Amino acid sequence: MRCIVKKTLDVAKAQGADVLVQVKANQPELLAACESLAKHTKPLDITVDVDKGHGRLEKRTTQVFEPTKGWLPSPWESLIVAVIGVHRQTTLRTPHKGRGSREETAWYVCTTRLTAVEFGAAIRGHWGIEAQHHVRDVTFREDACRIRANPTIMARLRTMALNILRHNRVQHISETIFRNAVSFEHLISLKGL
């Protein structure tokens, strides 16, 4: 598993494409180099975004660094043009649990250089995709599915169901699925069926 990200960058570069990928603990040398770069060099660009809603205040600071020659591990040096750090400070306020906060920094590498605003938007867009996967796994329990013969058929049916619900601007997927299960009239009232 250690070389999958590097292979992805190699293939992208060979095809003339650019890639932005997150550096995780399975790349310990590269992760340490990214963290060290941030401690010892000034960022080229910084942007701060603040989102507020659902009892949560989130502040994201996106910093773009240029790796100097010899800073990154040698297999990566020719591929990586920018190192991006996204520091998130999340403050939660719920009526029953009071206040809580957490901080985390995620590291990304890219084969091209963009502004901090552009990197922030690209990374945030990817989180949106992850949210879709969360709905599929939590509500539809897709990862727990035990179907082994033609599992793509069920995946397509789940996708169709999710698309119909999204088309109807459903906010609470699990509640609507339950309501549809107990009320055929509610189910057939959805547009797109």
CSV table of C-alpha atoms in Angstrom, one decimal:
chain,number,residue,atom,x,y,z
A,1,MET,CA,0.0,0.0,0.0
A,2,ARG,CA,3.0,2.3,0.5
A,3,CYS,CA,3.5,3.2,-3.2
A,4,ILE,CA,-0.1,3.6,-4.4
A,5,VAL,CA,0.0,7.4,-4.1
A,6,LYS,CA,3.4,7.7,-5.8
A,7,LYS,CA,2.2,5.4,-8.7
A,8,THR,CA,-0.8,7.7,-9.1
A,9,LEU,CA,1.4,10.7,-9.3
A,10,ASP,CA,3.7,8.9,-11.8
A,11,VAL,CA,0.8,7.9,-14.0
A,12,ALA,CA,-0.8,11.4,-13.9
A,13,LYS,CA,2.5,13.1,-14.9
A,14,ALA,CA,3.0,10.6,-17.7
A,15,GLN,CA,-0.5,11.5,-19.0
A,16,GLY,CA,0.0,15.2,-18.7
A,17,ALA,CA,-2.5,15.5,-15.8
A,18,ASP,CA,-2.3,17.0,-12.4
A,19,VAL,CA,-3.2,15.4,-9.1
A,20,LEU,CA,-4.0,16.7,-5.6
A,21,VAL,CA,-3.8,13.9,-3.0
A,22,GLN,CA,-3.9,13.7,0.8
A,23,VAL,CA,-0.8,12.5,2.6
A,24,LYS,CA,-1.7,10.1,5.3
A,25,ALA,CA,0.2,8.0,7.9
A,26,ASN,CA,0.9,5.2,5.4
A,27,GLN,CA,3.4,7.6,3.9
A,28,PRO,CA,5.4,8.4,7.1
A,29,GLU,CA,8.5,9.9,5.4
A,30,LEU,CA,6.4,12.2,3.1
A,31,LEU,CA,4.1,13.2,6.0
A,32,ALA,CA,7.1,14.1,8.2
A,33,ALA,CA,8.6,16.1,5.4
A,34,CYS,CA,5.3,18.1,4.9
A,35,GLU,CA,5.1,18.9,8.6
A,36,SER,CA,8.7,19.9,8.8
A,37,LEU,CA,8.4,22.1,5.7
A,38,ALA,CA,5.6,24.0,7.4
A,39,LYS,CA,7.7,24.5,10.5
A,40,HIS,CA,10.8,25.8,8.7
A,41,THR,CA,9.4,27.8,5.7
A,42,LYS,CA,6.9,30.5,5.2
A,43,PRO,CA,3.8,29.7,3.1
A,44,LEU,CA,3.5,31.2,-0.4
A,45,ASP,CA,-0.2,31.8,0.1
A,46,ILE,CA,-2.8,31.6,2.9
A,47,THR,CA,-6.6,31.8,3.0
A,48,VAL,CA,-9.0,31.4,5.9
A,49,ASP,CA,-12.6,30.2,5.6
A,50,VAL,CA,-15.2,30.2,8.3
A,51,ASP,CA,-18.4,28.1,8.2
A,52,LYS,CA,-21.1,28.3,10.8
A,53,GLY,CA,-24.2,26.1,11.1
A,54,HIS,CA,-25.8,23.2,12.8
A,55,GLY,CA,-24.3,24.1,16.1
A,56,ARG,CA,-20.8,24.1,14.7
A,57,LEU,CA,-18.2,26.8,13.9
A,58,GLU,CA,-15.4,25.6,11.6
A,59,LYS,CA,-12.4,27.7,10.7
A,60,ARG,CA,-10.2,26.3,8.0
A,61,THR,CA,-6.7,27.8,7.3
A,62,THR,CA,-5.3,26.7,3.9
A,63,GLN,CA,-1.5,27.3,3.4
A,64,VAL,CA,0.5,26.6,0.3
A,65,PHE,CA,4.2,25.8,0.6
A,66,GLU,CA,6.8,25.3,-2.1
A,67,PRO,CA,9.2,22.4,-1.3
A,68,THR,CA,12.8,23.4,-1.7
A,69,LYS,CA,15.3,21.1,-3.4
A,70,GLY,CA,16.2,18.2,-1.2
A,71,TRP,CA,13.4,18.7,1.3
A,72,LEU,CA,11.1,15.9,0.2
A,73,PRO,CA,12.1,12.2,0.0
A,74,SER,CA,13.9,11.6,-3.3
A,75,PRO,CA,11.2,9.5,-5.0
A,76,TRP,CA,8.7,12.3,-4.5
A,77,GLU,CA,10.9,15.3,-5.2
A,78,SER,CA,10.5,15.3,-9.0
A,79,LEU,CA,6.7,14.9,-8.8
A,80,ILE,CA,5.5,17.4,-6.1
A,81,VAL,CA,5.3,21.1,-6.9
A,82,ALA,CA,3.2,22.2,-3.9
A,83,VAL,CA,2.5,21.1,-0.3
A,84,ILE,CA,-0.8,22.2,1.2
A,85,GLY,CA,-1.7,22.2,4.8
A,86,VAL,CA,-5.3,22.6,5.9
A,87,HIS,CA,-5.7,23.3,9.6
A,88,ARG,CA,-9.3,22.9,10.9
A,89,GLN,CA,-10.5,24.3,14.1
A,90,THR,CA,-14.0,23.0,14.9
A,91,THR,CA,-16.1,24.3,17.8
A,92,LEU,CA,-19.2,22.3,18.6
A,93,ARG,CA,-22.1,23.7,20.6
A,94,THR,CA,-24.9,21.4,21.4
A,95,PRO,CA,-27.8,21.9,23.9
A,96,HIS,CA,-27.1,18.7,25.8
A,97,LYS,CA,-23.4,18.4,25.7
A,98,GLY,CA,-22.3,22.0,25.9
A,99,ARG,CA,-19.2,23.2,24.1
A,100,GLY,CA,-16.4,21.1,22.6
A,101,SER,CA,-13.6,21.8,20.2
A,102,ARG,CA,-11.1,19.9,18.1
A,103,GLU,CA,-8.2,20.8,15.9
A,104,GLU,CA,-6.6,18.8,13.1
A,105,THR,CA,-4.2,19.5,10.2
A,106,ALA,CA,-4.4,17.5,7.0
A,107,TRP,CA,-1.6,17.5,4.5
A,108,TYR,CA,-1.9,17.4,0.7
A,109,VAL,CA,0.6,17.3,-2.2
A,110,CYS,CA,0.0,18.4,-5.7
A,111,THR,CA,1.7,18.2,-9.1
A,112,THR,CA,0.9,21.8,-9.9
A,113,ARG,CA,0.7,25.1,-8.0
A,114,LEU,CA,-2.6,26.9,-7.4
A,115,THR,CA,-3.6,29.6,-5.0
A,116,ALA,CA,-4.7,28.8,-1.5
A,117,VAL,CA,-8.3,29.7,-2.4
A,118,GLU,CA,-8.2,27.3,-5.4
A,119,PHE,CA,-6.7,24.5,-3.3
A,120,GLY,CA,-9.2,25.1,-0.5
A,121,ALA,CA,-12.1,24.9,-2.9
A,122,ALA,CA,-10.8,21.6,-4.5
A,123,ILE,CA,-10.2,20.0,-1.1
A,124,ARG,CA,-13.6,21.1,0.2
A,125,GLY,CA,-15.2,19.8,-3.0
A,126,HIS,CA,-13.7,16.4,-2.3
A,127,TRP,CA,-15.1,16.4,1.2
A,128,GLY,CA,-18.5,16.9,-0.5
A,129,ILE,CA,-18.0,13.6,-2.3
A,130,GLU,CA,-17.0,11.9,1.0
A,131,ALA,CA,-20.3,13.1,2.5
A,132,GLN,CA,-22.1,11.3,-0.4
A,133,HIS,CA,-20.2,8.1,0.5
A,134,HIS,CA,-21.2,8.6,4.1
A,135,VAL,CA,-24.9,8.7,3.2
A,136,ARG,CA,-24.5,5.6,1.1
A,137,ASP,CA,-22.7,3.7,3.9
A,138,VAL,CA,-24.7,4.9,6.9
A,139,THR,CA,-28.2,5.1,5.5
A,140,PHE,CA,-28.0,2.4,2.8
A,141,ARG,CA,-25.4,0.3,4.7
A,142,GLU,CA,-23.6,-0.2,1.4
A,143,ASP,CA,-20.3,-1.4,3.0
A,144,ALA,CA,-22.1,-4.0,5.1
A,145,CYS,CA,-23.9,-5.4,2.0
A,146,ARG,CA,-23.3,-9.2,1.8
A,147,ILE,CA,-24.4,-9.6,-1.9
A,148,ARG,CA,-21.6,-11.2,-3.8
A,149,ALA,CA,-23.2,-12.2,-7.1
A,150,ASN,CA,-23.6,-9.1,-9.3
A,151,PRO,CA,-23.2,-6.5,-6.4
A,152,THR,CA,-23.3,-3.7,-9.0
A,153,ILE,CA,-27.0,-4.2,-9.6
A,154,MET,CA,-27.8,-3.3,-6.0
A,155,ALA,CA,-25.3,-0.4,-6.1
A,156,ARG,CA,-27.2,1.0,-9.2
A,157,LEU,CA,-30.5,0.6,-7.4
A,158,ARG,CA,-29.2,2.5,-4.4
A,159,THR,CA,-27.9,5.2,-6.7
A,160,MET,CA,-31.2,5.5,-8.5
A,161,ALA,CA,-33.0,5.7,-5.1
A,162,LEU,CA,-30.6,8.4,-3.9
A,163,ASN,CA,-31.0,10.3,-7.1
A,164,ILE,CA,-34.8,10.3,-6.9
A,165,LEU,CA,-34.6,11.5,-3.3
A,166,ARG,CA,-32.1,14.3,-4.2
A,167,HIS,CA,-34.3,15.3,-7.1
A,168,ASN,CA,-37.2,15.7,-4.7
A,169,ARG,CA,-34.9,17.9,-2.5
A,170,VAL,CA,-35.1,15.5,0.5
A,171,GLN,CA,-33.1,16.8,3.4
A,172,HIS,CA,-33.3,13.7,5.7
A,173,ILE,CA,-32.7,10.6,3.7
A,174,SER,CA,-33.2,8.0,6.5
A,175,GLU,CA,-36.5,9.6,7.7
A,176,THR,CA,-37.8,9.7,4.1
A,177,ILE,CA,-36.8,6.0,3.5
A,178,PHE,CA,-38.6,5.0,6.7
A,179,ARG,CA,-41.7,7.1,5.7
A,180,ASN,CA,-41.7,5.5,2.2
A,181,ALA,CA,-41.5,2.0,3.8
A,182,VAL,CA,-44.6,2.5,5.9
A,183,SER,CA,-46.6,4.6,3.4
A,184,PHE,CA,-46.9,3.5,-0.2
A,185,GLU,CA,-48.8,6.8,-0.9
A,186,HIS,CA,-45.8,8.8,0.2
A,187,LEU,CA,-43.5,6.8,-2.0
A,188,ILE,CA,-45.6,7.2,-5.1
A,189,SER,CA,-45.9,10.9,-4.5
A,190,LEU,CA,-42.2,11.4,-5.2
A,191,LYS,CA,-41.3,13.0,-8.6
A,192,GLY,CA,-39.2,11.0,-10.9
A,193,LEU,CA,-40.7,7.5,-10.2
